[in-house]
Amino acid sequence: MQINYIKFRCDKLNFFVSNKFLKVIFLLLVACSKTDQVDSCVREDLIDLDTICTEEYEPVCGCDNKTYSNECHAIKRGIIDFQMGECDI
């Protein structure tokens, strides 16, 4: 069995990494990115808790699987995707 190595050079530091190691790292990165999908539905740059919303109850289910009392309450928390109605428990 032949193992290929990639040589990295960083100033005076030399080290070798096998292709197998790189494949493992790649798979871990892919797996971790899929588990973070819930977090990606919240846009932190859109969060504005000072927004004034009406208190009428027209529930929406956010992509974070939380029920918000209406669209405004979801949007002010940065939720970018939601469906009408309460979330299933």
Short mmCIF file of N, CA and C in Angstrom, two decimals:
data_model
loop_
_atom_site.label_atom_id
_atom_site.label_comp_id
_atom_site.label_asym_id
_atom_site.label_seq_id
_atom_site.Cartn_x
_atom_site.Cartn_y
_atom_site.Cartn_z
N MET A 1 0.84 -1.18 0.00
CA MET A 1 0.00 0.00 0.00
C MET A 1 0.88 1.24 0.00
N GLN A 2 0.60 2.13 -0.92
CA GLN A 2 1.38 3.35 -1.02
C GLN A 2 0.64 4.49 -0.36
N ILE A 3 1.31 5.22 0.52
CA ILE A 3 0.71 6.39 1.18
C ILE A 3 1.40 7.62 0.63
N ASN A 4 0.60 8.51 0.09
CA ASN A 4 1.14 9.75 -0.45
C ASN A 4 1.17 10.80 0.65
N TYR A 5 2.18 11.62 0.63
CA TYR A 5 2.32 12.69 1.61
C TYR A 5 2.39 14.02 0.90
N ILE A 6 1.86 15.03 1.56
CA ILE A 6 1.97 16.40 1.05
C ILE A 6 2.91 17.13 1.99
N LYS A 7 3.87 17.81 1.43
CA LYS A 7 4.85 18.53 2.24
C LYS A 7 4.44 19.99 2.34
N PHE A 8 4.35 20.48 3.57
CA PHE A 8 4.04 21.89 3.81
C PHE A 8 5.31 22.58 4.30
N ARG A 9 5.50 23.79 3.87
CA ARG A 9 6.66 24.54 4.33
C ARG A 9 6.18 25.86 4.93
N CYS A 10 6.56 26.09 6.15
CA CYS A 10 6.19 27.32 6.85
C CYS A 10 7.46 27.88 7.47
N ASP A 11 8.06 28.85 6.81
CA ASP A 11 9.35 29.41 7.21
C ASP A 11 10.35 28.27 7.43
N LYS A 12 10.76 28.02 8.65
CA LYS A 12 11.76 26.99 8.93
C LYS A 12 11.12 25.68 9.37
N LEU A 13 9.79 25.64 9.40
CA LEU A 13 9.09 24.46 9.88
C LEU A 13 8.62 23.62 8.70
N ASN A 14 9.02 22.41 8.64
CA ASN A 14 8.58 21.47 7.61
C ASN A 14 7.80 20.35 8.28
N PHE A 15 6.70 19.95 7.69
CA PHE A 15 5.99 18.79 8.21
C PHE A 15 5.24 18.12 7.08
N PHE A 16 4.91 16.88 7.29
CA PHE A 16 4.24 16.08 6.28
C PHE A 16 2.86 15.68 6.78
N VAL A 17 1.91 15.64 5.86
CA VAL A 17 0.55 15.22 6.19
C VAL A 17 0.14 14.20 5.14
N SER A 18 -0.37 13.07 5.59
CA SER A 18 -0.79 12.04 4.64
C SER A 18 -2.13 12.42 4.02
N ASN A 19 -2.38 11.90 2.82
CA ASN A 19 -3.66 12.13 2.16
C ASN A 19 -4.81 11.59 3.00
N LYS A 20 -4.58 10.48 3.68
CA LYS A 20 -5.62 9.88 4.52
C LYS A 20 -6.02 10.85 5.63
N PHE A 21 -5.04 11.52 6.23
CA PHE A 21 -5.31 12.49 7.28
C PHE A 21 -6.14 13.65 6.73
N LEU A 22 -5.80 14.12 5.54
CA LEU A 22 -6.56 15.21 4.93
C LEU A 22 -8.00 14.80 4.66
N LYS A 23 -8.22 13.56 4.24
CA LYS A 23 -9.57 13.07 4.00
C LYS A 23 -10.38 13.05 5.29
N VAL A 24 -9.76 12.63 6.38
CA VAL A 24 -10.45 12.60 7.67
C VAL A 24 -10.84 14.01 8.10
N ILE A 25 -9.93 14.95 7.96
CA ILE A 25 -10.23 16.34 8.31
C ILE A 25 -11.37 16.87 7.46
N PHE A 26 -11.35 16.60 6.16
CA PHE A 26 -12.40 17.06 5.27
C PHE A 26 -13.75 16.49 5.69
N LEU A 27 -13.81 15.19 5.99
CA LEU A 27 -15.06 14.57 6.40
C LEU A 27 -15.58 15.15 7.71
N LEU A 28 -14.68 15.45 8.64
CA LEU A 28 -15.09 16.07 9.89
C LEU A 28 -15.68 17.46 9.66
N LEU A 29 -15.06 18.22 8.78
CA LEU A 29 -15.57 19.56 8.47
C LEU A 29 -16.95 19.49 7.84
N VAL A 30 -17.14 18.56 6.93
CA VAL A 30 -18.45 18.40 6.28
C VAL A 30 -19.49 17.98 7.31
N ALA A 31 -19.16 17.04 8.16
CA ALA A 31 -20.11 16.56 9.17
C ALA A 31 -20.47 17.67 10.15
N CYS A 32 -19.50 18.45 10.56
CA CYS A 32 -19.77 19.53 11.51
C CYS A 32 -20.61 20.62 10.87
N SER A 33 -20.39 20.91 9.61
CA SER A 33 -21.17 21.96 8.96
C SER A 33 -22.63 21.56 8.84
N LYS A 34 -22.92 20.27 8.70
CA LYS A 34 -24.31 19.82 8.61
C LYS A 34 -25.01 19.91 9.95
N THR A 35 -24.30 19.77 11.05
CA THR A 35 -24.94 19.85 12.36
C THR A 35 -25.23 21.28 12.75
N ASP A 36 -24.63 22.23 12.08
CA ASP A 36 -24.84 23.63 12.41
C ASP A 36 -25.94 24.29 11.60
N GLN A 37 -26.76 23.52 10.92
CA GLN A 37 -27.78 24.11 10.06
C GLN A 37 -28.80 24.91 10.84
N VAL A 38 -29.13 24.50 12.06
CA VAL A 38 -30.09 25.27 12.85
C VAL A 38 -29.53 26.64 13.13
N ASP A 39 -28.25 26.72 13.52
CA ASP A 39 -27.65 28.01 13.80
C ASP A 39 -27.60 28.90 12.58
N SER A 40 -27.48 28.32 11.40
CA SER A 40 -27.36 29.12 10.19
C SER A 40 -28.68 29.77 9.80
N CYS A 41 -29.79 29.38 10.41
CA CYS A 41 -31.07 30.00 10.06
C CYS A 41 -31.29 31.27 10.86
N VAL A 42 -30.40 31.57 11.79
CA VAL A 42 -30.49 32.79 12.58
C VAL A 42 -29.43 33.76 12.07
N ARG A 43 -29.88 34.91 11.58
CA ARG A 43 -28.95 35.93 11.09
C ARG A 43 -28.70 36.94 12.21
N GLU A 44 -27.55 36.83 12.84
CA GLU A 44 -27.24 37.70 13.97
C GLU A 44 -27.22 39.17 13.57
N ASP A 45 -26.88 39.46 12.32
CA ASP A 45 -26.84 40.85 11.87
C ASP A 45 -28.24 41.46 11.73
N LEU A 46 -29.27 40.62 11.74
CA LEU A 46 -30.65 41.12 11.64
C LEU A 46 -31.34 41.21 12.99
N ILE A 47 -30.71 40.72 14.04
CA ILE A 47 -31.33 40.75 15.37
C ILE A 47 -31.45 42.20 15.83
N ASP A 48 -32.69 42.58 16.19
CA ASP A 48 -32.95 43.92 16.70
C ASP A 48 -34.05 43.81 17.75
N LEU A 49 -33.64 43.54 18.98
CA LEU A 49 -34.60 43.33 20.06
C LEU A 49 -35.34 44.60 20.46
N ASP A 50 -34.92 45.75 19.93
CA ASP A 50 -35.62 47.01 20.20
C ASP A 50 -36.83 47.21 19.29
N THR A 51 -36.98 46.35 18.29
CA THR A 51 -38.13 46.44 17.39
C THR A 51 -39.41 46.23 18.20
N ILE A 52 -40.40 47.09 17.97
CA ILE A 52 -41.68 46.97 18.66
C ILE A 52 -42.63 46.15 17.80
N CYS A 53 -43.13 45.07 18.37
CA CYS A 53 -44.05 44.17 17.67
C CYS A 53 -45.42 44.22 18.34
N THR A 54 -46.44 43.96 17.55
CA THR A 54 -47.78 43.84 18.13
C THR A 54 -47.85 42.55 18.93
N GLU A 55 -48.80 42.46 19.81
CA GLU A 55 -48.92 41.28 20.66
C GLU A 55 -50.00 40.32 20.18
N GLU A 56 -50.49 40.51 18.93
CA GLU A 56 -51.49 39.58 18.41
C GLU A 56 -50.86 38.20 18.25
N TYR A 57 -51.63 37.17 18.52
CA TYR A 57 -51.11 35.81 18.47
C TYR A 57 -51.45 35.17 17.14
N GLU A 58 -50.46 35.18 16.26
CA GLU A 58 -50.53 34.50 14.96
C GLU A 58 -49.23 33.71 14.86
N PRO A 59 -49.15 32.56 15.53
CA PRO A 59 -47.88 31.86 15.71
C PRO A 59 -47.20 31.44 14.41
N VAL A 60 -45.88 31.49 14.48
CA VAL A 60 -45.05 30.99 13.38
C VAL A 60 -44.01 30.05 13.99
N CYS A 61 -43.62 29.06 13.21
CA CYS A 61 -42.59 28.12 13.63
C CYS A 61 -41.29 28.50 12.93
N GLY A 62 -40.31 28.91 13.70
CA GLY A 62 -39.02 29.30 13.14
C GLY A 62 -38.19 28.11 12.73
N CYS A 63 -37.22 28.37 11.87
CA CYS A 63 -36.32 27.31 11.41
C CYS A 63 -35.48 26.74 12.55
N ASP A 64 -35.49 27.41 13.69
CA ASP A 64 -34.81 26.90 14.89
C ASP A 64 -35.73 26.01 15.72
N ASN A 65 -36.91 25.71 15.16
CA ASN A 65 -37.91 24.85 15.79
C ASN A 65 -38.49 25.44 17.07
N LYS A 66 -38.56 26.78 17.12
CA LYS A 66 -39.19 27.48 18.24
C LYS A 66 -40.43 28.20 17.71
N THR A 67 -41.48 28.23 18.53
CA THR A 67 -42.70 28.93 18.15
C THR A 67 -42.61 30.38 18.62
N TYR A 68 -42.88 31.31 17.70
CA TYR A 68 -42.90 32.74 18.00
C TYR A 68 -44.34 33.21 17.88
N SER A 69 -44.72 34.19 18.70
CA SER A 69 -46.12 34.60 18.74
C SER A 69 -46.60 35.22 17.43
N ASN A 70 -45.71 35.79 16.64
CA ASN A 70 -46.05 36.27 15.30
C ASN A 70 -44.77 36.50 14.50
N GLU A 71 -44.92 36.83 13.23
CA GLU A 71 -43.77 37.01 12.33
C GLU A 71 -42.79 38.04 12.86
N CYS A 72 -43.31 39.13 13.38
CA CYS A 72 -42.45 40.22 13.86
C CYS A 72 -41.51 39.74 14.96
N HIS A 73 -42.03 38.95 15.89
CA HIS A 73 -41.19 38.45 16.98
C HIS A 73 -40.11 37.51 16.46
N ALA A 74 -40.39 36.76 15.41
CA ALA A 74 -39.38 35.88 14.81
C ALA A 74 -38.32 36.71 14.10
N ILE A 75 -38.76 37.66 13.30
CA ILE A 75 -37.84 38.48 12.51
C ILE A 75 -36.91 39.30 13.40
N LYS A 76 -37.44 39.86 14.48
CA LYS A 76 -36.59 40.69 15.34
C LYS A 76 -35.53 39.88 16.06
N ARG A 77 -35.71 38.56 16.08
CA ARG A 77 -34.69 37.67 16.67
C ARG A 77 -33.78 37.08 15.59
N GLY A 78 -33.89 37.59 14.37
CA GLY A 78 -32.99 37.18 13.29
C GLY A 78 -33.37 35.90 12.58
N ILE A 79 -34.59 35.40 12.82
CA ILE A 79 -35.04 34.17 12.17
C ILE A 79 -35.35 34.50 10.71
N ILE A 80 -34.70 33.81 9.78
CA ILE A 80 -34.85 34.15 8.36
C ILE A 80 -35.79 33.21 7.62
N ASP A 81 -36.22 32.14 8.29
CA ASP A 81 -37.13 31.20 7.64
C ASP A 81 -38.11 30.68 8.68
N PHE A 82 -39.38 30.79 8.38
CA PHE A 82 -40.40 30.29 9.30
C PHE A 82 -41.65 29.92 8.53
N GLN A 83 -42.51 29.13 9.19
CA GLN A 83 -43.78 28.71 8.60
C GLN A 83 -44.90 29.13 9.54
N MET A 84 -46.06 29.37 8.96
CA MET A 84 -47.22 29.75 9.75
C MET A 84 -47.63 28.58 10.64
N GLY A 85 -48.01 28.88 11.86
CA GLY A 85 -48.46 27.86 12.80
C GLY A 85 -47.41 27.53 13.83
N GLU A 86 -47.86 26.86 14.90
CA GLU A 86 -46.96 26.47 15.97
C GLU A 86 -46.06 25.31 15.52
N CYS A 87 -44.91 25.21 16.16
CA CYS A 87 -44.00 24.09 15.88
C CYS A 87 -44.56 22.82 16.50
N ASP A 88 -44.32 21.70 15.85
CA ASP A 88 -44.69 20.40 16.42
C ASP A 88 -43.73 20.09 17.56
N ILE A 89 -44.26 19.50 18.60
CA ILE A 89 -43.42 19.19 19.76
C ILE A 89 -42.73 17.87 19.57
#
